[in-house]
């Protein structure tokens, strides 16, 4: 999966999402506490994505505005996930609640450390646990995503494969 959030201007969140299966339009779920999910298709034409060779047609863009979520500019906690896999795409930063850091936690334990992960989840806007389950391209997108400033990735990724990408993206590297 490839994706990018171009901007969050309060009343408008825009970006693009290219699913692993190029024959389908990706469906995104907009989530906010105490509300039903709103499903949108990422099917706005994005010639830039097509020209990069990421998607054959380029119909991968999305624009979430007040016509979809009427009070979007007033929502403090709003999250966008891929509707089928539930992969987090974007979550609005909450200053004072979320740390503005990028962290990768190499967890070599046989069983994930649930208490540690629960504490981490509450302190970062975007969390990706067990990243070894994602494909190489998806993991590189997570690491190279420039928009989020509060992001944590955990799991057992191949450190040699991702080291330079983590350095370039400014990640703090830790291990258990």
Short mmCIF file of N, CA and C in Angstrom, two decimals:
data_model
loop_
_atom_site.label_atom_id
_atom_site.label_comp_id
_atom_site.label_asym_id
_atom_site.label_seq_id
_atom_site.Cartn_x
_atom_site.Cartn_y
_atom_site.Cartn_z
N UNK A 1 0.84 -1.18 0.00
CA UNK A 1 0.00 0.00 0.00
C UNK A 1 0.88 1.24 0.00
N UNK A 2 0.46 2.20 -0.76
CA UNK A 2 1.13 3.49 -0.78
C UNK A 2 0.09 4.54 -0.40
N UNK A 3 0.50 5.53 0.40
CA UNK A 3 -0.43 6.59 0.75
C UNK A 3 0.33 7.82 1.21
N UNK A 4 -0.36 8.93 1.21
CA UNK A 4 0.20 10.18 1.71
C UNK A 4 -0.94 11.12 2.05
N UNK A 5 -0.81 11.81 3.16
CA UNK A 5 -1.74 12.89 3.50
C UNK A 5 -1.04 14.18 3.12
N UNK A 6 -1.62 14.91 2.19
CA UNK A 6 -1.01 16.14 1.71
C UNK A 6 -1.15 17.26 2.72
N UNK A 7 -2.35 17.38 3.32
CA UNK A 7 -2.56 18.47 4.27
C UNK A 7 -3.80 18.23 5.12
N UNK A 8 -3.78 18.87 6.29
CA UNK A 8 -4.96 18.96 7.15
C UNK A 8 -5.08 20.44 7.48
N UNK A 9 -6.04 21.10 6.84
CA UNK A 9 -6.25 22.53 7.05
C UNK A 9 -7.44 22.79 7.97
N UNK A 10 -7.76 21.82 8.81
CA UNK A 10 -8.89 21.97 9.73
C UNK A 10 -10.18 21.52 9.10
N UNK A 11 -10.67 22.27 8.13
CA UNK A 11 -11.94 21.94 7.48
C UNK A 11 -11.77 21.01 6.28
N UNK A 12 -10.51 20.73 5.88
CA UNK A 12 -10.24 19.86 4.73
C UNK A 12 -8.99 19.02 5.02
N UNK A 13 -9.13 17.70 4.84
CA UNK A 13 -7.99 16.79 4.88
C UNK A 13 -7.90 16.16 3.50
N UNK A 14 -6.73 16.26 2.87
CA UNK A 14 -6.60 15.72 1.52
C UNK A 14 -5.34 14.87 1.40
N UNK A 15 -5.38 13.94 0.45
CA UNK A 15 -4.23 13.07 0.21
C UNK A 15 -4.57 12.03 -0.81
N UNK A 16 -3.86 10.92 -0.76
CA UNK A 16 -4.12 9.83 -1.69
C UNK A 16 -3.78 8.50 -1.05
N UNK A 17 -4.41 7.43 -1.55
CA UNK A 17 -4.20 6.08 -1.05
C UNK A 17 -4.30 5.10 -2.21
N UNK A 18 -3.21 4.39 -2.48
CA UNK A 18 -3.19 3.38 -3.54
C UNK A 18 -3.16 2.01 -2.88
N UNK A 19 -4.22 1.25 -3.06
CA UNK A 19 -4.32 -0.08 -2.47
C UNK A 19 -3.38 -1.05 -3.17
N UNK A 20 -3.15 -2.19 -2.52
CA UNK A 20 -2.31 -3.23 -3.12
C UNK A 20 -2.92 -3.77 -4.40
N UNK A 21 -4.24 -3.82 -4.46
CA UNK A 21 -4.93 -4.28 -5.66
C UNK A 21 -5.31 -3.06 -6.50
N UNK A 22 -4.62 -2.81 -7.61
CA UNK A 22 -4.90 -1.60 -8.39
C UNK A 22 -6.25 -1.62 -9.10
N UNK A 23 -6.93 -2.75 -9.10
CA UNK A 23 -8.22 -2.85 -9.79
C UNK A 23 -9.37 -2.29 -8.95
N UNK A 24 -9.13 -2.01 -7.68
CA UNK A 24 -10.21 -1.51 -6.82
C UNK A 24 -9.89 -0.11 -6.33
N UNK A 25 -10.95 0.66 -6.09
CA UNK A 25 -10.78 1.96 -5.44
C UNK A 25 -10.75 1.72 -3.94
N UNK A 26 -9.75 2.28 -3.30
CA UNK A 26 -9.62 2.09 -1.86
C UNK A 26 -10.77 2.77 -1.13
N UNK A 27 -11.19 2.14 -0.06
CA UNK A 27 -12.22 2.72 0.80
C UNK A 27 -11.56 3.12 2.11
N UNK A 28 -11.80 4.35 2.51
CA UNK A 28 -11.24 4.87 3.76
C UNK A 28 -12.37 5.11 4.75
N UNK A 29 -12.08 4.84 6.01
CA UNK A 29 -13.05 5.08 7.08
C UNK A 29 -12.58 6.26 7.91
N UNK A 30 -13.47 7.23 8.10
CA UNK A 30 -13.18 8.37 8.96
C UNK A 30 -13.80 8.07 10.31
N UNK A 31 -12.97 8.10 11.35
CA UNK A 31 -13.44 7.75 12.69
C UNK A 31 -13.25 8.92 13.64
N UNK A 32 -14.23 9.09 14.52
CA UNK A 32 -14.15 10.08 15.60
C UNK A 32 -14.89 9.48 16.79
N UNK A 33 -14.40 9.70 18.00
CA UNK A 33 -15.04 9.11 19.19
C UNK A 33 -16.52 9.50 19.29
N UNK A 34 -17.35 8.50 19.62
CA UNK A 34 -18.77 8.75 19.82
C UNK A 34 -19.58 8.91 18.55
N UNK A 35 -18.99 8.59 17.40
CA UNK A 35 -19.68 8.75 16.12
C UNK A 35 -19.58 7.48 15.29
N UNK A 36 -20.51 7.34 14.37
CA UNK A 36 -20.42 6.25 13.40
C UNK A 36 -19.32 6.57 12.40
N UNK A 37 -18.69 5.52 11.89
CA UNK A 37 -17.68 5.71 10.85
C UNK A 37 -18.34 6.23 9.57
N UNK A 38 -17.58 7.03 8.86
CA UNK A 38 -18.00 7.50 7.54
C UNK A 38 -17.03 6.90 6.53
N UNK A 39 -17.57 6.22 5.52
CA UNK A 39 -16.74 5.57 4.50
C UNK A 39 -16.70 6.45 3.25
N UNK A 40 -15.49 6.68 2.73
CA UNK A 40 -15.31 7.42 1.48
C UNK A 40 -14.40 6.60 0.57
N UNK A 41 -14.54 6.82 -0.73
CA UNK A 41 -13.66 6.17 -1.69
C UNK A 41 -12.52 7.12 -2.04
N UNK A 42 -11.34 6.55 -2.19
CA UNK A 42 -10.20 7.33 -2.68
C UNK A 42 -10.19 7.18 -4.20
N UNK A 43 -10.95 8.05 -4.87
CA UNK A 43 -11.09 7.90 -6.32
C UNK A 43 -11.00 9.22 -7.09
N UNK A 44 -10.39 10.21 -6.48
CA UNK A 44 -10.16 11.49 -7.17
C UNK A 44 -8.89 11.34 -8.01
N UNK A 45 -8.92 11.87 -9.21
CA UNK A 45 -7.77 11.75 -10.13
C UNK A 45 -6.54 12.47 -9.57
N UNK A 46 -5.42 11.75 -9.51
CA UNK A 46 -4.13 12.31 -9.08
C UNK A 46 -3.09 11.94 -10.13
N UNK A 47 -2.89 12.86 -11.08
CA UNK A 47 -1.93 12.62 -12.16
C UNK A 47 -0.51 12.45 -11.63
N UNK A 48 -0.18 13.14 -10.54
CA UNK A 48 1.17 13.03 -9.98
C UNK A 48 1.47 11.60 -9.52
N UNK A 49 0.50 10.94 -8.92
CA UNK A 49 0.67 9.56 -8.45
C UNK A 49 0.78 8.62 -9.65
N UNK A 50 -0.03 8.85 -10.67
CA UNK A 50 0.04 8.04 -11.89
C UNK A 50 1.40 8.23 -12.57
N UNK A 51 1.86 9.47 -12.68
CA UNK A 51 3.13 9.75 -13.35
C UNK A 51 4.33 9.14 -12.63
N UNK A 52 4.22 8.95 -11.32
CA UNK A 52 5.29 8.29 -10.56
C UNK A 52 5.27 6.78 -10.73
N UNK A 53 4.23 6.26 -11.37
CA UNK A 53 4.12 4.82 -11.59
C UNK A 53 3.58 4.05 -10.41
N UNK A 54 3.01 4.76 -9.45
CA UNK A 54 2.48 4.10 -8.25
C UNK A 54 1.13 3.46 -8.54
N UNK A 55 0.36 4.08 -9.44
CA UNK A 55 -0.97 3.55 -9.77
C UNK A 55 -1.23 3.78 -11.25
N UNK A 56 -1.84 2.80 -11.90
CA UNK A 56 -2.04 2.86 -13.34
C UNK A 56 -2.93 3.99 -13.82
N UNK A 57 -4.02 4.27 -13.10
CA UNK A 57 -4.95 5.31 -13.55
C UNK A 57 -4.79 6.61 -12.78
N UNK A 58 -4.30 6.54 -11.56
CA UNK A 58 -4.17 7.73 -10.73
C UNK A 58 -5.43 8.11 -9.99
N UNK A 59 -6.48 7.29 -10.07
CA UNK A 59 -7.73 7.60 -9.35
C UNK A 59 -7.62 7.10 -7.91
N UNK A 60 -6.79 7.80 -7.13
CA UNK A 60 -6.49 7.38 -5.76
C UNK A 60 -6.61 8.51 -4.74
N UNK A 61 -7.00 9.68 -5.17
CA UNK A 61 -7.04 10.83 -4.27
C UNK A 61 -8.28 10.85 -3.39
N UNK A 62 -8.15 11.52 -2.26
CA UNK A 62 -9.31 11.74 -1.39
C UNK A 62 -9.29 13.16 -0.86
N UNK A 63 -10.49 13.65 -0.58
CA UNK A 63 -10.68 14.98 0.00
C UNK A 63 -11.83 14.85 0.99
N UNK A 64 -11.51 15.05 2.25
CA UNK A 64 -12.52 14.97 3.30
C UNK A 64 -12.76 16.39 3.76
N UNK A 65 -14.00 16.83 3.62
CA UNK A 65 -14.34 18.20 3.99
C UNK A 65 -15.68 18.22 4.72
N UNK A 66 -16.24 19.41 4.87
CA UNK A 66 -17.48 19.57 5.63
C UNK A 66 -18.69 18.93 4.95
N UNK A 67 -18.60 18.63 3.67
CA UNK A 67 -19.70 17.93 3.02
C UNK A 67 -19.74 16.46 3.45
N UNK A 68 -18.64 15.94 3.96
CA UNK A 68 -18.56 14.56 4.42
C UNK A 68 -18.65 14.49 5.94
N UNK A 69 -17.92 15.37 6.62
CA UNK A 69 -17.96 15.47 8.09
C UNK A 69 -18.26 16.93 8.41
N UNK A 70 -19.53 17.28 8.69
CA UNK A 70 -19.94 18.68 8.81
C UNK A 70 -19.12 19.54 9.78
N UNK A 71 -18.67 18.98 10.88
CA UNK A 71 -17.91 19.78 11.85
C UNK A 71 -16.45 19.36 11.92
N UNK A 72 -15.88 19.00 10.77
CA UNK A 72 -14.51 18.50 10.71
C UNK A 72 -13.52 19.47 11.35
N UNK A 73 -13.70 20.76 11.13
CA UNK A 73 -12.76 21.74 11.68
C UNK A 73 -12.83 21.85 13.20
N UNK A 74 -13.89 21.35 13.82
CA UNK A 74 -14.04 21.41 15.27
C UNK A 74 -13.60 20.13 15.97
N UNK A 75 -13.41 19.05 15.22
CA UNK A 75 -13.04 17.77 15.82
C UNK A 75 -11.58 17.77 16.25
N UNK A 76 -11.35 17.39 17.49
CA UNK A 76 -9.99 17.30 18.01
C UNK A 76 -9.39 15.94 17.65
N UNK A 77 -10.19 14.89 17.80
CA UNK A 77 -9.72 13.52 17.56
C UNK A 77 -10.42 12.96 16.34
N UNK A 78 -9.72 12.96 15.22
CA UNK A 78 -10.25 12.38 13.98
C UNK A 78 -9.16 11.50 13.39
N UNK A 79 -9.57 10.34 12.90
CA UNK A 79 -8.61 9.37 12.37
C UNK A 79 -9.13 8.83 11.04
N UNK A 80 -8.20 8.57 10.13
CA UNK A 80 -8.53 7.94 8.84
C UNK A 80 -7.80 6.61 8.79
N UNK A 81 -8.56 5.54 8.52
CA UNK A 81 -7.97 4.20 8.38
C UNK A 81 -8.46 3.59 7.07
N UNK A 82 -7.69 2.65 6.54
CA UNK A 82 -8.14 1.90 5.37
C UNK A 82 -9.27 1.02 5.85
N UNK A 83 -10.40 1.05 5.18
CA UNK A 83 -11.63 0.44 5.68
C UNK A 83 -11.54 -1.07 5.86
N UNK A 84 -10.82 -1.77 5.00
CA UNK A 84 -10.77 -3.22 5.09
C UNK A 84 -9.67 -3.73 6.03
N UNK A 85 -8.45 -3.24 5.86
CA UNK A 85 -7.33 -3.72 6.68
C UNK A 85 -7.22 -3.00 8.02
N UNK A 86 -7.87 -1.85 8.15
CA UNK A 86 -7.82 -1.00 9.34
C UNK A 86 -6.45 -0.35 9.54
N UNK A 87 -5.63 -0.31 8.51
CA UNK A 87 -4.32 0.33 8.58
C UNK A 87 -4.52 1.83 8.81
N UNK A 88 -3.94 2.39 9.87
CA UNK A 88 -4.08 3.84 10.10
C UNK A 88 -3.36 4.64 9.00
N UNK A 89 -4.05 5.61 8.47
CA UNK A 89 -3.50 6.48 7.44
C UNK A 89 -3.15 7.84 8.03
N UNK A 90 -4.02 8.34 8.90
CA UNK A 90 -3.82 9.67 9.47
C UNK A 90 -4.59 9.78 10.77
N UNK A 91 -4.04 10.51 11.71
CA UNK A 91 -4.75 10.88 12.92
C UNK A 91 -4.30 12.27 13.30
N UNK A 92 -5.25 13.10 13.61
CA UNK A 92 -4.97 14.49 13.94
C UNK A 92 -4.16 14.57 15.24
N UNK A 93 -3.09 15.34 15.20
CA UNK A 93 -2.22 15.55 16.37
C UNK A 93 -2.97 16.33 17.43
N UNK A 94 -2.85 15.87 18.67
CA UNK A 94 -3.44 16.57 19.81
C UNK A 94 -2.30 17.07 20.70
N UNK A 95 -1.88 18.34 20.54
CA UNK A 95 -0.79 18.86 21.37
C UNK A 95 -1.14 18.73 22.86
N UNK A 96 -0.15 18.36 23.65
CA UNK A 96 -0.38 18.15 25.07
C UNK A 96 -0.72 16.71 25.39
N UNK A 97 -1.28 16.00 24.43
CA UNK A 97 -1.57 14.57 24.62
C UNK A 97 -0.56 13.70 23.88
N UNK A 98 -0.26 14.08 22.65
CA UNK A 98 0.64 13.28 21.82
C UNK A 98 2.05 13.88 21.82
N UNK A 99 3.04 13.01 21.95
CA UNK A 99 4.44 13.43 21.84
C UNK A 99 4.76 13.70 20.39
N UNK A 100 5.44 14.79 20.13
CA UNK A 100 5.83 15.10 18.75
C UNK A 100 7.20 14.51 18.49
N UNK A 101 7.22 13.20 18.38
CA UNK A 101 8.44 12.42 18.12
C UNK A 101 8.10 11.28 17.18
N UNK A 102 9.12 10.77 16.51
CA UNK A 102 8.99 9.55 15.72
C UNK A 102 9.87 8.50 16.40
N UNK A 103 9.26 7.37 16.73
CA UNK A 103 9.94 6.33 17.50
C UNK A 103 9.75 4.98 16.84
N UNK A 104 10.82 4.20 16.79
CA UNK A 104 10.69 2.79 16.41
C UNK A 104 11.19 1.96 17.57
N UNK A 105 10.39 0.98 17.95
CA UNK A 105 10.72 0.08 19.05
C UNK A 105 10.91 -1.32 18.47
N UNK A 106 12.15 -1.77 18.45
CA UNK A 106 12.44 -3.13 18.01
C UNK A 106 12.14 -4.05 19.19
N UNK A 107 11.11 -4.86 19.05
CA UNK A 107 10.66 -5.74 20.13
C UNK A 107 10.95 -7.18 19.74
N UNK A 108 11.99 -7.76 20.33
CA UNK A 108 12.39 -9.12 19.99
C UNK A 108 11.74 -10.17 20.89
N UNK A 109 10.83 -9.76 21.75
CA UNK A 109 10.17 -10.71 22.65
C UNK A 109 9.28 -11.67 21.86
N UNK A 110 9.10 -12.88 22.40
CA UNK A 110 8.23 -13.85 21.74
C UNK A 110 6.79 -13.37 21.69
N UNK A 111 6.35 -12.75 22.76
CA UNK A 111 5.00 -12.19 22.83
C UNK A 111 5.12 -10.67 22.95
N UNK A 112 4.31 -9.92 22.21
CA UNK A 112 4.37 -8.46 22.33
C UNK A 112 4.12 -8.02 23.78
N UNK A 113 4.81 -7.00 24.19
CA UNK A 113 4.71 -6.48 25.55
C UNK A 113 3.49 -5.56 25.64
N UNK A 114 2.32 -6.13 25.91
CA UNK A 114 1.04 -5.42 25.85
C UNK A 114 1.01 -4.18 26.75
N UNK A 115 1.51 -4.26 27.96
CA UNK A 115 1.45 -3.09 28.85
C UNK A 115 2.27 -1.93 28.30
N UNK A 116 3.42 -2.24 27.77
CA UNK A 116 4.26 -1.21 27.17
C UNK A 116 3.56 -0.62 25.95
N UNK A 117 3.00 -1.49 25.11
CA UNK A 117 2.33 -1.02 23.89
C UNK A 117 1.10 -0.18 24.21
N UNK A 118 0.37 -0.54 25.26
CA UNK A 118 -0.80 0.26 25.65
C UNK A 118 -0.39 1.66 26.08
N UNK A 119 0.72 1.78 26.80
CA UNK A 119 1.22 3.10 27.21
C UNK A 119 1.67 3.91 25.99
N UNK A 120 2.33 3.23 25.07
CA UNK A 120 2.80 3.91 23.86
C UNK A 120 1.61 4.42 23.05
N UNK A 121 0.60 3.58 22.88
CA UNK A 121 -0.57 3.93 22.07
C UNK A 121 -1.20 5.25 22.52
N UNK A 122 -1.26 5.47 23.82
CA UNK A 122 -1.90 6.67 24.36
C UNK A 122 -1.09 7.94 24.14
N UNK A 123 0.20 7.80 23.83
CA UNK A 123 1.07 8.97 23.76
C UNK A 123 1.49 9.38 22.35
N UNK A 124 1.04 8.65 21.34
CA UNK A 124 1.38 8.98 19.96
C UNK A 124 0.12 9.03 19.11
N UNK A 125 0.10 9.92 18.14
CA UNK A 125 -1.07 10.05 17.27
C UNK A 125 -1.23 8.81 16.38
N UNK A 126 -0.16 8.38 15.74
CA UNK A 126 -0.21 7.20 14.86
C UNK A 126 0.62 6.08 15.45
N UNK A 127 0.05 4.89 15.52
CA UNK A 127 0.77 3.73 16.04
C UNK A 127 0.64 2.57 15.07
N UNK A 128 1.76 1.94 14.81
CA UNK A 128 1.81 0.76 13.94
C UNK A 128 2.52 -0.34 14.70
N UNK A 129 1.76 -1.30 15.23
CA UNK A 129 2.32 -2.40 16.00
C UNK A 129 2.56 -3.60 15.08
N UNK A 130 3.55 -4.42 15.45
CA UNK A 130 3.88 -5.65 14.70
C UNK A 130 4.12 -5.34 13.22
N UNK A 131 5.00 -4.40 12.95
CA UNK A 131 5.22 -3.94 11.57
C UNK A 131 5.78 -5.03 10.67
N UNK A 132 6.29 -6.13 11.24
CA UNK A 132 6.78 -7.21 10.39
C UNK A 132 5.66 -7.85 9.58
N UNK A 133 4.41 -7.59 9.95
CA UNK A 133 3.26 -8.12 9.19
C UNK A 133 3.02 -7.36 7.89
N UNK A 134 3.55 -6.15 7.79
CA UNK A 134 3.33 -5.34 6.60
C UNK A 134 4.36 -5.68 5.52
N UNK A 135 4.00 -5.42 4.29
CA UNK A 135 4.94 -5.62 3.18
C UNK A 135 6.07 -4.60 3.28
N UNK A 136 7.14 -4.86 2.54
CA UNK A 136 8.28 -3.95 2.51
C UNK A 136 7.83 -2.55 2.09
N UNK A 137 7.05 -2.47 1.01
CA UNK A 137 6.64 -1.15 0.51
C UNK A 137 5.77 -0.41 1.53
N UNK A 138 4.87 -1.11 2.20
CA UNK A 138 4.02 -0.46 3.20
C UNK A 138 4.85 0.04 4.37
N UNK A 139 5.80 -0.76 4.84
CA UNK A 139 6.65 -0.34 5.95
C UNK A 139 7.49 0.88 5.55
N UNK A 140 8.00 0.91 4.34
CA UNK A 140 8.76 2.07 3.89
C UNK A 140 7.88 3.32 3.82
N UNK A 141 6.62 3.16 3.43
CA UNK A 141 5.69 4.29 3.42
C UNK A 141 5.45 4.79 4.84
N UNK A 142 5.27 3.87 5.79
CA UNK A 142 5.06 4.27 7.19
C UNK A 142 6.25 5.06 7.71
N UNK A 143 7.45 4.57 7.42
CA UNK A 143 8.67 5.22 7.91
C UNK A 143 8.90 6.55 7.20
N UNK A 144 8.67 6.58 5.89
CA UNK A 144 8.97 7.78 5.12
C UNK A 144 7.86 8.81 5.08
N UNK A 145 6.75 8.56 5.76
CA UNK A 145 5.62 9.47 5.78
C UNK A 145 6.02 10.79 6.44
N UNK A 146 6.02 11.87 5.68
CA UNK A 146 6.50 13.16 6.18
C UNK A 146 5.48 13.95 6.98
N UNK A 147 4.20 13.66 6.80
CA UNK A 147 3.17 14.49 7.43
C UNK A 147 3.08 14.32 8.94
N UNK A 148 3.02 13.09 9.47
CA UNK A 148 2.84 12.97 10.93
C UNK A 148 4.11 13.34 11.70
N UNK A 149 3.91 14.02 12.81
CA UNK A 149 5.03 14.36 13.69
C UNK A 149 4.99 13.53 14.96
N UNK A 150 3.93 12.76 15.16
CA UNK A 150 3.78 11.89 16.32
C UNK A 150 3.47 10.49 15.82
N UNK A 151 4.50 9.63 15.82
CA UNK A 151 4.40 8.34 15.15
C UNK A 151 5.27 7.32 15.86
N UNK A 152 4.73 6.12 16.08
CA UNK A 152 5.52 5.02 16.64
C UNK A 152 5.29 3.76 15.80
N UNK A 153 6.38 3.05 15.54
CA UNK A 153 6.37 1.79 14.82
C UNK A 153 7.03 0.76 15.74
N UNK A 154 6.38 -0.39 15.93
CA UNK A 154 6.97 -1.44 16.76
C UNK A 154 6.97 -2.76 16.01
N UNK A 155 7.78 -3.68 16.49
CA UNK A 155 7.80 -5.01 15.91
C UNK A 155 9.21 -5.53 15.73
N UNK A 156 9.35 -6.47 14.79
CA UNK A 156 10.63 -7.12 14.54
C UNK A 156 11.06 -6.92 13.09
N UNK A 157 11.18 -5.69 12.64
CA UNK A 157 11.61 -5.48 11.26
C UNK A 157 13.11 -5.77 11.12
N UNK A 158 13.55 -6.01 9.90
CA UNK A 158 14.96 -6.22 9.61
C UNK A 158 15.67 -4.87 9.72
N UNK A 159 16.46 -4.70 10.77
CA UNK A 159 17.07 -3.40 11.06
C UNK A 159 17.99 -2.96 9.92
N UNK A 160 18.70 -3.88 9.31
CA UNK A 160 19.61 -3.50 8.22
C UNK A 160 18.85 -2.97 7.01
N UNK A 161 17.68 -3.50 6.76
CA UNK A 161 16.88 -3.08 5.62
C UNK A 161 16.35 -1.65 5.78
N UNK A 162 16.04 -1.26 7.01
CA UNK A 162 15.37 0.02 7.24
C UNK A 162 16.25 1.09 7.88
N UNK A 163 17.47 0.78 8.28
CA UNK A 163 18.30 1.71 9.06
C UNK A 163 18.45 3.08 8.41
N UNK A 164 18.81 3.12 7.14
CA UNK A 164 19.02 4.43 6.50
C UNK A 164 17.71 5.20 6.36
N UNK A 165 16.61 4.49 6.12
CA UNK A 165 15.30 5.15 6.02
C UNK A 165 14.90 5.75 7.37
N UNK A 166 15.16 5.02 8.45
CA UNK A 166 14.85 5.52 9.79
C UNK A 166 15.68 6.75 10.12
N UNK A 167 16.96 6.72 9.77
CA UNK A 167 17.83 7.87 10.00
C UNK A 167 17.35 9.09 9.22
N UNK A 168 17.02 8.89 7.95
CA UNK A 168 16.56 10.00 7.11
C UNK A 168 15.26 10.60 7.60
N UNK A 169 14.40 9.79 8.21
CA UNK A 169 13.10 10.26 8.69
C UNK A 169 13.16 10.80 10.12
N UNK A 170 14.32 10.72 10.77
CA UNK A 170 14.48 11.29 12.11
C UNK A 170 13.89 10.45 13.23
N UNK A 171 13.86 9.15 13.08
CA UNK A 171 13.32 8.27 14.12
C UNK A 171 14.30 8.11 15.27
N UNK A 172 13.76 8.03 16.47
CA UNK A 172 14.50 7.59 17.64
C UNK A 172 14.40 6.07 17.64
N UNK A 173 15.53 5.38 17.75
CA UNK A 173 15.53 3.92 17.69
C UNK A 173 15.74 3.35 19.09
N UNK A 174 14.86 2.42 19.49
CA UNK A 174 14.97 1.75 20.78
C UNK A 174 14.73 0.25 20.58
N UNK A 175 15.11 -0.53 21.59
CA UNK A 175 14.91 -1.98 21.49
C UNK A 175 14.57 -2.55 22.85
N UNK A 176 13.80 -3.64 22.84
CA UNK A 176 13.49 -4.41 24.05
C UNK A 176 14.16 -5.76 23.91
#
